[in-house]
mmCIF file of C-alpha atoms in Angstrom:
data_model
loop_
_atom_site.group_PDB
_atom_site.id
_atom_site.type_symbol
_atom_site.label_atom_id
_atom_site.label_comp_id
_atom_site.label_asym_id
_atom_site.label_seq_id
_atom_site.Cartn_x
_atom_site.Cartn_y
_atom_site.Cartn_z
ATOM 1 C CA MET A 1 -24.059 -9.722 -1.537
ATOM 2 C CA THR A 2 -22.971 -13.299 -2.374
ATOM 3 C CA TYR A 3 -19.595 -14.433 -1.054
ATOM 4 C CA THR A 4 -18.700 -17.507 -3.093
ATOM 5 C CA GLY A 5 -16.214 -20.089 -1.862
ATOM 6 C CA THR A 6 -13.593 -18.723 -4.248
ATOM 7 C CA ARG A 7 -14.125 -15.168 -3.002
ATOM 8 C CA MET A 8 -13.831 -16.290 0.618
ATOM 9 C CA ALA A 9 -10.594 -18.134 -0.216
ATOM 10 C CA LEU A 10 -9.208 -15.035 -1.926
ATOM 11 C CA LEU A 11 -10.139 -12.825 1.029
ATOM 12 C CA GLY A 12 -8.448 -15.278 3.402
ATOM 13 C CA SER A 13 -5.388 -15.400 1.151
ATOM 14 C CA GLY A 14 -5.101 -11.607 1.225
ATOM 15 C CA LEU A 15 -5.185 -11.713 5.017
ATOM 16 C CA LEU A 16 -2.443 -14.323 5.306
ATOM 17 C CA VAL A 17 -0.190 -12.773 2.646
ATOM 18 C CA ASN A 18 -0.283 -9.425 4.430
ATOM 19 C CA LEU A 19 0.210 -11.044 7.833
ATOM 20 C CA ILE A 20 3.468 -12.567 6.587
ATOM 21 C CA ASN A 21 4.659 -9.488 4.701
ATOM 22 C CA PHE A 22 3.842 -6.960 7.399
ATOM 23 C CA SER A 23 5.507 -8.968 10.132
ATOM 24 C CA VAL A 24 8.697 -7.493 8.663
ATOM 25 C CA TYR A 25 7.649 -4.525 6.495
ATOM 26 C CA PRO A 26 7.257 -1.857 9.243
ATOM 27 C CA TYR A 27 10.669 -2.880 10.602
ATOM 28 C CA LEU A 28 12.590 -2.939 7.310
ATOM 29 C CA ALA A 29 14.416 0.286 8.119
ATOM 30 C CA VAL A 30 15.567 -1.226 11.415
ATOM 31 C CA LEU A 31 16.398 -4.604 9.818
ATOM 32 C CA LEU A 32 18.501 -3.034 7.053
ATOM 33 C CA ARG A 33 20.310 -0.820 9.554
ATOM 34 C CA HIS A 34 21.165 -3.763 11.811
ATOM 35 C CA ARG A 35 22.134 -6.249 9.092
ATOM 36 C CA MET A 36 23.986 -3.898 6.739
ATOM 37 C CA ASP A 37 24.983 -0.934 8.930
ATOM 38 C CA LEU A 38 23.447 1.617 6.546
ATOM 39 C CA GLY A 39 22.541 5.261 7.138
ATOM 40 C CA MET A 40 18.914 6.300 6.884
ATOM 41 C CA ASP A 41 19.524 8.133 3.607
ATOM 42 C CA SER A 42 20.748 4.880 2.031
ATOM 43 C CA VAL A 43 17.939 2.907 3.654
ATOM 44 C CA GLY A 44 15.450 5.386 2.207
ATOM 45 C CA ILE A 45 16.778 4.872 -1.330
ATOM 46 C CA ILE A 46 16.564 1.069 -0.997
ATOM 47 C CA LEU A 47 13.027 1.214 0.411
ATOM 48 C CA GLY A 48 11.999 3.741 -2.220
ATOM 49 C CA CYS A 49 13.234 1.542 -5.072
ATOM 50 C CA ALA A 50 11.643 -1.576 -3.580
ATOM 51 C CA THR A 51 8.282 0.092 -3.109
ATOM 52 C CA LEU A 52 8.484 1.459 -6.654
ATOM 53 C CA VAL A 53 8.813 -2.138 -7.898
ATOM 54 C CA GLN A 54 6.066 -3.323 -5.562
ATOM 55 C CA PHE A 55 3.501 -0.659 -6.400
ATOM 56 C CA ALA A 56 4.392 0.622 -9.864
ATOM 57 C CA GLY A 57 4.924 -2.951 -10.994
ATOM 58 C CA GLY A 58 1.196 -3.380 -10.471
ATOM 59 C CA LEU A 59 0.583 -1.866 -13.901
ATOM 60 C CA PRO A 60 2.508 -4.497 -15.896
ATOM 61 C CA GLY A 61 1.355 -6.957 -13.230
ATOM 62 C CA ALA A 62 -2.271 -6.178 -14.079
ATOM 63 C CA ALA A 63 -1.592 -6.582 -17.795
ATOM 64 C CA LEU A 64 0.146 -9.904 -17.091
ATOM 65 C CA ALA A 65 -2.764 -11.065 -14.918
ATOM 66 C CA GLU A 66 -5.316 -10.351 -17.635
ATOM 67 C CA ARG A 67 -3.252 -12.046 -20.356
ATOM 68 C CA PHE A 68 -1.793 -14.937 -18.334
ATOM 69 C CA GLY A 69 -4.912 -15.551 -16.241
ATOM 70 C CA LEU A 70 -5.739 -14.352 -12.739
ATOM 71 C CA GLN A 71 -5.414 -17.722 -11.039
ATOM 72 C CA ARG A 72 -2.112 -18.607 -12.722
ATOM 73 C CA SER A 73 -0.772 -15.148 -11.860
ATOM 74 C CA LEU A 74 -1.604 -15.754 -8.202
ATOM 75 C CA VAL A 75 0.410 -18.991 -8.284
ATOM 76 C CA LEU A 76 3.357 -17.128 -9.857
ATOM 77 C CA ALA A 77 3.149 -14.485 -7.126
ATOM 78 C CA MET A 78 3.227 -17.160 -4.419
ATOM 79 C CA VAL A 79 6.353 -18.734 -5.939
ATOM 80 C CA LEU A 80 8.095 -15.341 -5.774
ATOM 81 C CA GLN A 81 6.885 -14.864 -2.186
ATOM 82 C CA THR A 82 8.419 -18.212 -1.258
ATOM 83 C CA LEU A 83 11.770 -17.265 -2.790
ATOM 84 C CA GLY A 84 11.620 -13.947 -0.933
ATOM 85 C CA SER A 85 11.095 -15.685 2.409
ATOM 86 C CA LEU A 86 14.058 -17.948 1.690
ATOM 87 C CA GLY A 87 16.141 -14.861 0.915
ATOM 88 C CA PHE A 88 15.208 -13.170 4.205
ATOM 89 C CA LEU A 89 16.092 -16.370 6.036
ATOM 90 C CA ALA A 90 19.502 -16.662 4.332
ATOM 91 C CA GLY A 91 20.091 -12.916 4.868
ATOM 92 C CA GLY A 92 20.989 -13.655 8.481
ATOM 93 C CA MET A 93 24.250 -15.193 7.202
ATOM 94 C CA TRP A 94 24.643 -13.230 3.946
ATOM 95 C CA PRO A 95 23.176 -9.748 4.609
ATOM 96 C CA ALA A 96 23.069 -8.737 0.927
ATOM 97 C CA LEU A 97 20.418 -11.413 0.361
ATOM 98 C CA THR A 98 18.095 -9.319 2.533
ATOM 99 C CA ILE A 99 17.924 -6.745 -0.268
ATOM 100 C CA ALA A 100 17.388 -9.465 -2.898
ATOM 101 C CA ALA A 101 14.556 -10.886 -0.775
ATOM 102 C CA LEU A 102 13.020 -7.445 -0.415
ATOM 103 C CA PHE A 103 12.866 -6.997 -4.193
ATOM 104 C CA LEU A 104 11.498 -10.514 -4.740
ATOM 105 C CA ARG A 105 8.686 -9.796 -2.291
ATOM 106 C CA ALA A 106 8.082 -6.486 -4.054
ATOM 107 C CA ALA A 107 7.869 -8.171 -7.474
ATOM 108 C CA SER A 108 5.425 -10.757 -6.160
ATOM 109 C CA SER A 109 3.163 -8.067 -4.728
ATOM 110 C CA SER A 110 3.117 -6.245 -8.067
ATOM 111 C CA VAL A 111 1.472 -9.314 -9.597
ATOM 112 C CA TYR A 112 -0.541 -10.496 -6.612
ATOM 113 C CA SER A 113 -2.390 -7.305 -5.711
ATOM 114 C CA PRO A 114 -4.143 -6.515 -9.028
ATOM 115 C CA ALA A 115 -4.744 -10.216 -9.685
ATOM 116 C CA VAL A 116 -6.378 -10.995 -6.344
ATOM 117 C CA ARG A 117 -8.572 -7.884 -6.390
ATOM 118 C CA GLY A 118 -9.517 -8.398 -10.019
ATOM 119 C CA TYR A 119 -10.424 -12.026 -9.278
ATOM 120 C CA THR A 120 -12.394 -11.021 -6.162
ATOM 121 C CA ILE A 121 -14.765 -8.729 -8.076
ATOM 122 C CA LEU A 122 -14.834 -10.887 -11.223
ATOM 123 C CA GLY A 123 -18.460 -11.215 -12.336
ATOM 124 C CA ALA A 124 -19.776 -8.865 -9.627
ATOM 125 C CA ALA A 125 -22.552 -6.396 -10.411
ATOM 126 C CA PRO A 126 -21.558 -2.692 -10.416
ATOM 127 C CA GLN A 127 -23.505 -2.056 -7.209
ATOM 128 C CA GLU A 128 -21.514 -4.799 -5.450
ATOM 129 C CA ARG A 129 -18.073 -3.404 -6.241
ATOM 130 C CA ALA A 130 -17.763 -0.952 -3.345
ATOM 131 C CA GLN A 131 -18.566 -3.638 -0.757
ATOM 132 C CA LEU A 132 -16.267 -6.208 -2.350
ATOM 133 C CA VAL A 133 -13.402 -3.714 -2.640
ATOM 134 C CA SER A 134 -13.860 -2.657 0.997
ATOM 135 C CA ALA A 135 -14.069 -6.326 2.060
ATOM 136 C CA SER A 136 -10.834 -7.056 0.188
ATOM 137 C CA TYR A 137 -9.108 -4.120 1.872
ATOM 138 C CA ALA A 138 -10.601 -5.020 5.250
ATOM 139 C CA THR A 139 -9.374 -8.625 5.272
ATOM 140 C CA GLY A 140 -6.011 -7.507 3.936
ATOM 141 C CA ASN A 141 -5.822 -4.960 6.728
ATOM 142 C CA VAL A 142 -6.458 -7.672 9.321
ATOM 143 C CA GLY A 143 -3.210 -9.251 8.156
ATOM 144 C CA ILE A 144 -1.503 -5.864 8.141
ATOM 145 C CA ALA A 145 -2.783 -5.336 11.690
ATOM 146 C CA LEU A 146 -1.508 -8.624 13.084
ATOM 147 C CA GLY A 147 1.813 -8.572 11.219
ATOM 148 C CA PRO A 148 3.588 -5.818 13.189
ATOM 149 C CA VAL A 149 2.841 -7.536 16.509
ATOM 150 C CA VAL A 150 4.287 -10.813 15.211
ATOM 151 C CA GLY A 151 7.287 -8.892 13.894
ATOM 152 C CA ALA A 152 7.784 -7.103 17.212
ATOM 153 C CA LEU A 153 8.227 -10.453 18.941
ATOM 154 C CA PHE A 154 10.866 -11.717 16.506
ATOM 155 C CA ILE A 155 12.527 -8.735 14.830
ATOM 156 C CA HIS A 156 15.689 -8.916 16.962
ATOM 157 C CA ASP A 157 16.048 -12.663 16.159
ATOM 158 C CA PRO A 158 13.962 -13.087 12.999
ATOM 159 C CA GLY A 159 15.247 -16.463 11.751
ATOM 160 C CA VAL A 160 12.306 -18.448 13.165
ATOM 161 C CA MET A 161 9.808 -15.986 11.683
ATOM 162 C CA PHE A 162 11.345 -16.246 8.203
ATOM 163 C CA LEU A 163 11.441 -20.053 8.428
ATOM 164 C CA VAL A 164 7.743 -20.190 9.290
ATOM 165 C CA ALA A 165 7.014 -17.696 6.492
ATOM 166 C CA THR A 166 8.770 -19.986 4.009
ATOM 167 C CA VAL A 167 6.650 -22.970 5.049
ATOM 168 C CA LEU A 168 3.435 -20.920 4.858
ATOM 169 C CA HIS A 169 4.302 -19.573 1.404
ATOM 170 C CA VAL A 170 4.939 -23.098 0.083
ATOM 171 C CA THR A 171 1.551 -24.176 1.462
ATOM 172 C CA MET A 172 -0.193 -21.151 -0.054
ATOM 173 C CA THR A 173 1.398 -21.814 -3.440
ATOM 174 C CA ILE A 174 -0.223 -25.252 -3.432
ATOM 175 C CA GLY A 175 -3.527 -23.754 -2.269
ATOM 176 C CA HIS A 176 -3.591 -21.169 -5.065
ATOM 177 C CA ALA A 177 -2.838 -23.874 -7.623
ATOM 178 C CA LEU A 178 -6.042 -25.618 -6.493
ATOM 179 C CA LEU A 179 -8.269 -22.556 -7.039
ATOM 180 C CA PRO A 180 -10.583 -22.745 -10.075
ATOM 181 C CA PRO A 181 -9.115 -21.002 -13.124
ATOM 182 C CA ASP A 182 -10.840 -17.724 -13.942
ATOM 183 C CA ARG A 183 -13.183 -18.149 -16.893
ATOM 184 C CA ARG A 184 -11.809 -16.109 -19.754
ATOM 185 C CA GLU A 185 -15.250 -15.235 -21.139
ATOM 186 C CA ASN A 186 -15.944 -13.302 -17.930
ATOM 187 C CA VAL A 187 -12.849 -11.142 -18.365
ATOM 188 C CA ALA A 188 -12.909 -7.833 -20.207
ATOM 189 C CA VAL A 189 -11.041 -7.654 -23.519
ATOM 190 C CA VAL A 190 -7.346 -8.163 -22.860
ATOM 191 C CA GLU A 191 -5.304 -5.270 -24.199
ATOM 192 C CA PRO A 192 -1.534 -4.972 -24.673
ATOM 193 C CA LEU A 193 0.658 -3.361 -22.026
ATOM 194 C CA ARG A 194 1.228 -0.308 -24.218
ATOM 195 C CA ARG A 195 -2.442 0.597 -23.642
ATOM 196 C CA ALA A 196 -2.234 0.156 -19.865
ATOM 197 C CA LEU A 197 -2.415 3.918 -19.235
ATOM 198 C CA HIS A 198 -5.230 4.568 -21.713
ATOM 199 C CA GLY A 199 -8.344 5.856 -19.998
ATOM 200 C CA LEU A 200 -6.361 6.905 -16.926
ATOM 201 C CA ALA A 201 -8.390 8.897 -14.395
ATOM 202 C CA ALA A 202 -5.926 11.746 -13.883
ATOM 203 C CA LEU A 203 -7.056 13.319 -10.593
ATOM 204 C CA PRO A 204 -7.364 10.038 -8.616
ATOM 205 C CA PHE A 205 -3.982 9.007 -10.022
ATOM 206 C CA VAL A 206 -2.283 12.196 -8.809
ATOM 207 C CA VAL A 207 -4.061 12.172 -5.434
ATOM 208 C CA THR A 208 -3.135 8.512 -4.902
ATOM 209 C CA THR A 209 0.504 9.354 -5.676
ATOM 210 C CA LEU A 210 0.419 12.155 -3.122
ATOM 211 C CA THR A 211 -1.388 9.955 -0.586
ATOM 212 C CA LEU A 212 1.310 7.282 -0.671
ATOM 213 C CA TYR A 213 4.123 9.831 -0.740
ATOM 214 C CA LEU A 214 2.928 11.269 2.558
ATOM 215 C CA HIS A 215 1.653 8.024 4.066
ATOM 216 C CA MET A 216 4.975 6.205 3.604
ATOM 217 C CA HIS A 217 6.745 8.858 5.677
ATOM 218 C CA PHE A 218 4.613 7.557 8.529
ATOM 219 C CA TYR A 219 4.857 3.861 7.695
ATOM 220 C CA GLN A 220 8.568 3.617 6.906
ATOM 221 C CA TYR A 221 10.135 6.111 9.292
ATOM 222 C CA LEU A 222 8.072 5.767 12.455
ATOM 223 C CA SER A 223 9.839 2.517 13.440
ATOM 224 C CA PRO A 224 13.394 3.951 13.601
ATOM 225 C CA TYR A 225 11.981 7.067 15.296
ATOM 226 C CA ALA A 226 10.160 4.948 17.885
ATOM 227 C CA GLU A 227 13.179 2.694 18.521
ATOM 228 C CA GLY A 228 14.529 3.564 21.946
ATOM 229 C CA ARG A 229 11.605 5.888 22.708
ATOM 230 C CA VAL A 230 8.867 3.302 23.230
ATOM 231 C CA PRO A 231 8.943 -0.507 23.693
ATOM 232 C CA THR A 232 8.987 -2.487 20.433
ATOM 233 C CA VAL A 233 5.848 -4.405 21.413
ATOM 234 C CA PHE A 234 4.024 -1.112 22.036
ATOM 235 C CA PHE A 235 5.033 0.111 18.587
ATOM 236 C CA GLY A 236 3.849 -3.147 17.018
ATOM 237 C CA SER A 237 0.560 -2.870 18.897
ATOM 238 C CA ALA A 238 0.120 0.730 17.735
ATOM 239 C CA MET A 239 0.636 -0.314 14.106
ATOM 240 C CA MET A 240 -1.836 -3.155 14.652
ATOM 241 C CA ALA A 241 -4.337 -0.636 15.990
ATOM 242 C CA TYR A 242 -3.825 1.513 12.891
ATOM 243 C CA SER A 243 -4.746 -1.345 10.588
ATOM 244 C CA LEU A 244 -7.671 -2.426 12.766
ATOM 245 C CA ILE A 245 -9.085 1.078 12.450
ATOM 246 C CA LEU A 246 -9.150 0.577 8.677
ATOM 247 C CA VAL A 247 -10.601 -2.920 9.093
ATOM 248 C CA VAL A 248 -13.486 -1.707 11.238
ATOM 249 C CA VAL A 249 -14.172 1.710 9.764
ATOM 250 C CA GLN A 250 -13.827 1.172 6.003
ATOM 251 C CA PRO A 251 -16.659 -1.363 5.547
ATOM 252 C CA LEU A 252 -18.942 0.690 7.809
ATOM 253 C CA ILE A 253 -18.452 3.893 5.844
ATOM 254 C CA SER A 254 -18.099 2.435 2.324
ATOM 255 C CA LYS A 255 -21.494 3.713 1.146
ATOM 256 C CA LEU A 256 -20.959 7.100 2.782
ATOM 257 C CA VAL A 257 -17.532 7.435 1.176
ATOM 258 C CA GLU A 258 -18.978 6.404 -2.182
ATOM 259 C CA ARG A 259 -21.406 9.379 -2.036
ATOM 260 C CA MET A 260 -18.874 11.816 -0.537
ATOM 261 C CA ARG A 261 -17.323 14.584 -2.642
ATOM 262 C CA TYR A 262 -13.694 13.905 -3.431
ATOM 263 C CA THR A 263 -12.571 17.213 -1.931
ATOM 264 C CA TYR A 264 -14.182 16.323 1.410
ATOM 265 C CA ALA A 265 -12.448 12.934 1.428
ATOM 266 C CA MET A 266 -9.132 14.635 0.697
ATOM 267 C CA ALA A 267 -9.650 17.115 3.534
ATOM 268 C CA LEU A 268 -10.365 14.301 6.003
ATOM 269 C CA GLY A 269 -7.517 12.091 4.828
ATOM 270 C CA PHE A 270 -4.727 14.628 4.521
ATOM 271 C CA GLY A 271 -5.962 16.459 7.611
ATOM 272 C CA GLY A 272 -5.641 13.214 9.565
ATOM 273 C CA LEU A 273 -2.098 12.713 8.265
ATOM 274 C CA ALA A 274 -1.169 16.270 9.261
ATOM 275 C CA ALA A 275 -2.641 15.886 12.754
ATOM 276 C CA GLY A 276 -1.027 12.485 13.244
ATOM 277 C CA THR A 277 2.470 13.420 12.141
ATOM 278 C CA THR A 278 2.301 16.531 14.304
ATOM 279 C CA ALA A 279 1.375 14.359 17.303
ATOM 280 C CA PHE A 280 4.463 12.182 16.737
ATOM 281 C CA THR A 281 6.680 15.081 17.803
ATOM 282 C CA GLY A 282 5.784 14.194 21.407
ATOM 283 C CA GLY A 283 7.893 11.036 21.063
ATOM 284 C CA ASN A 284 6.120 9.036 23.784
ATOM 285 C CA GLU A 285 3.446 6.344 23.957
ATOM 286 C CA ILE A 286 0.507 8.752 24.212
ATOM 287 C CA ALA A 287 1.741 10.925 21.339
ATOM 288 C CA ILE A 288 2.385 7.964 19.040
ATOM 289 C CA ALA A 289 -0.981 6.374 19.881
ATOM 290 C CA ALA A 290 -2.811 9.653 19.208
ATOM 291 C CA GLY A 291 -0.965 10.124 15.906
ATOM 292 C CA VAL A 292 -1.748 6.605 14.742
ATOM 293 C CA LEU A 293 -5.432 7.096 15.612
ATOM 294 C CA ALA A 294 -5.645 10.334 13.607
ATOM 295 C CA ILE A 295 -3.881 8.854 10.577
ATOM 296 C CA GLY A 296 -5.954 5.670 10.654
ATOM 297 C CA THR A 297 -9.217 7.594 10.761
ATOM 298 C CA GLY A 298 -8.286 9.857 7.856
ATOM 299 C CA ASN A 299 -6.857 7.068 5.729
ATOM 300 C CA SER A 300 -10.009 4.973 6.191
ATOM 301 C CA VAL A 301 -11.748 7.571 4.048
ATOM 302 C CA LEU A 302 -8.989 8.579 1.641
ATOM 303 C CA PHE A 303 -7.663 5.148 0.640
ATOM 304 C CA LEU A 304 -11.127 3.839 -0.238
ATOM 305 C CA LYS A 305 -12.213 7.015 -2.010
ATOM 306 C CA ASN A 306 -9.107 7.026 -4.210
ATOM 307 C CA VAL A 307 -9.922 3.525 -5.483
ATOM 308 C CA LEU A 308 -13.629 4.238 -6.008
ATOM 309 C CA GLU A 309 -12.872 7.461 -7.896
ATOM 310 C CA GLY A 310 -10.401 5.589 -10.075
ATOM 311 C CA LEU A 311 -13.073 2.987 -10.913
ATOM 312 C CA ASP A 312 -15.827 5.542 -11.515
ATOM 313 C CA ARG A 313 -13.869 7.897 -13.785
ATOM 314 C CA THR A 314 -12.812 5.356 -16.428
ATOM 315 C CA ASN A 315 -14.289 2.588 -18.549
ATOM 316 C CA ARG A 316 -11.209 0.349 -18.221
ATOM 317 C CA SER A 317 -11.472 -3.028 -16.509
ATOM 318 C CA ALA A 318 -11.193 -3.152 -12.734
ATOM 319 C CA THR A 319 -7.932 -5.126 -12.951
ATOM 320 C CA VAL A 320 -6.322 -2.419 -15.110
ATOM 321 C CA VAL A 321 -7.629 0.321 -12.789
ATOM 322 C CA PHE A 322 -6.083 -1.448 -9.806
ATOM 323 C CA GLY A 323 -2.827 -1.641 -11.772
ATOM 324 C CA GLN A 324 -2.981 2.077 -12.549
ATOM 325 C CA GLN A 325 -3.603 2.813 -8.876
ATOM 326 C CA ARG A 326 -0.635 0.657 -7.934
ATOM 327 C CA LEU A 327 1.548 2.627 -10.349
ATOM 328 C CA ALA A 328 0.470 5.849 -8.613
ATOM 329 C CA GLU A 329 1.216 4.264 -5.238
ATOM 330 C CA GLY A 330 4.617 3.165 -6.464
ATOM 331 C CA ILE A 331 5.561 6.631 -7.658
ATOM 332 C CA GLY A 332 4.471 8.124 -4.352
ATOM 333 C CA ALA A 333 6.276 5.506 -2.262
ATOM 334 C CA PHE A 334 9.438 5.881 -4.374
ATOM 335 C CA LEU A 335 9.463 9.651 -3.905
ATOM 336 C CA SER A 336 8.872 9.144 -0.193
ATOM 337 C CA GLY A 337 11.911 6.863 -0.001
ATOM 338 C CA LEU A 338 14.121 9.348 -1.815
ATOM 339 C CA ALA A 339 12.921 12.539 -0.149
ATOM 340 C CA GLY A 340 11.882 11.092 3.197
ATOM 341 C CA GLY A 341 15.101 9.177 3.849
ATOM 342 C CA GLY A 342 17.215 12.220 3.115
ATOM 343 C CA LEU A 343 14.962 14.468 5.178
ATOM 344 C CA TYR A 344 15.049 12.031 8.108
ATOM 345 C CA HIS A 345 18.855 11.819 7.873
ATOM 346 C CA LEU A 346 19.074 15.624 7.859
ATOM 347 C CA PHE A 347 17.012 16.079 11.026
ATOM 348 C CA GLU A 348 18.614 13.061 12.714
ATOM 349 C CA SER A 349 22.118 14.434 12.099
ATOM 350 C CA THR A 350 21.123 17.714 13.774
ATOM 351 C CA GLY A 351 19.436 15.972 16.706
ATOM 352 C CA GLN A 352 16.047 17.539 15.904
ATOM 353 C CA LEU A 353 13.940 14.593 14.718
ATOM 354 C CA SER A 354 10.714 16.246 15.817
ATOM 355 C CA GLY A 355 11.314 18.709 12.975
ATOM 356 C CA PHE A 356 11.009 15.824 10.500
ATOM 357 C CA TRP A 357 7.386 15.224 11.518
ATOM 358 C CA LEU A 358 6.558 18.930 11.382
ATOM 359 C CA ALA A 359 7.985 19.088 7.850
ATOM 360 C CA VAL A 360 5.784 16.139 6.836
ATOM 361 C CA ALA A 361 2.715 17.739 8.445
ATOM 362 C CA ALA A 362 3.313 20.958 6.522
ATOM 363 C CA GLN A 363 3.411 19.003 3.262
ATOM 364 C CA CYS A 364 0.129 17.271 4.193
ATOM 365 C CA LEU A 365 -1.562 20.667 4.323
ATOM 366 C CA LEU A 366 0.103 22.399 1.375
ATOM 367 C CA LEU A 367 0.495 19.774 -1.348
ATOM 368 C CA PRO A 368 -3.173 18.652 -1.632
ATOM 369 C CA ALA A 369 -4.238 22.301 -1.977
ATOM 370 C CA VAL A 370 -1.730 22.758 -4.807
ATOM 371 C CA VAL A 371 -3.057 19.632 -6.578
ATOM 372 C CA LEU A 372 -6.661 20.878 -6.401
ATOM 373 C CA LEU A 373 -5.729 24.347 -7.628
ATOM 374 C CA VAL A 374 -3.872 22.915 -10.607
ATOM 375 C CA ALA A 375 -6.742 20.504 -11.392
ATOM 376 C CA ARG A 376 -9.304 23.313 -11.317
ATOM 377 C CA SER A 377 -7.163 25.573 -13.506
ATOM 378 C CA LEU A 378 -6.814 22.796 -16.084
ATOM 379 C CA ARG A 379 -10.594 22.264 -16.139
ATOM 380 C CA ARG A 380 -11.318 25.978 -16.571
ATOM 381 C CA PRO A 381 -12.430 26.650 -20.169
ATOM 382 C CA VAL A 382 -10.208 28.950 -22.223
ATOM 383 C CA PRO A 383 -12.146 32.164 -23.082
ATOM 384 C CA GLU A 384 -12.737 32.841 -26.750
ATOM 385 C CA THR A 385 -10.653 35.580 -28.376
ATOM 386 C CA ALA A 386 -12.579 38.817 -28.863
ATOM 387 C CA GLY A 387 -13.987 39.163 -32.355
ATOM 388 C CA ALA A 388 -13.677 35.460 -33.172
ATOM 389 C CA SER A 389 -16.342 34.299 -35.586
#
């Protein structure tokens, strides 16, 4: 495996972008509650819409990246990131700007994610893709791991954090402008946006949607649940540990996951989510740590397998496949915001928040089975009518 200077720069960029974003992302529910005095049902709708833009926007973002150029798209994404950081900073005085900043960050991610991953594997041989994809996720997860700890230190007085984020985003914009432009002859034929869903791998798309729907219950609603139950720094450290599990485990098991049957990967991933969300009902440090460990282990398999299945089951370019996967993630995250916020509000209003996690765990067990049953019934050949010639 050859890691060129450009690939190393892109891997480092993914780390730093996620470090900045995830210093605030796990605490968005808390930040919106404190700045705007919103109920969790309203917070869920805002987060659901923002994550829909962030993830589902990856599909037009991928089409833009292929037509506009991967390197130029990365510069555009960094400009939007910078404006988002400025919005979060100004949101301390004008709270509504916090929502504007959230959507600017989401829009930037919709362009950045397919562009940076498409650029990372540009020109790679087919047998190198699994390692490069896992390396991209691993370095990104290092940033995701460190971000919550940084956020835990500043979330109750986040002005300094947002100021530093603004300076870093300006610097990264300049750095991305200095990257070599992607050579257009190395890029697959650029197709119009209307063909973005052509060649869609249906089962990985649906499973990815379900994965993010269930996963975002954990990622968005654990912070308000943990507030007042465990120290903020412990929560940040637990979220760091979650991401470090993915960082360490995913590259080690990439070849194993590549050979694994999809049904086995689903059983491990959704089983881990079910076990983890059930553990959260304990509401203390040990319970939260155990739940995070279970979810991290299962997701190490499921997240990677979803991407590899999406790549293997279509002849579309990798950039378009990443965009299709982001659309699935966006749909799942949006549904999680709508359903999860309302469900959390329901159990919170009755004083039985542990029931929220049991309801999520039940969905982790039931919904994947329904998806597989439907997929198998659709693949089953229709018997010929008796007497047909």
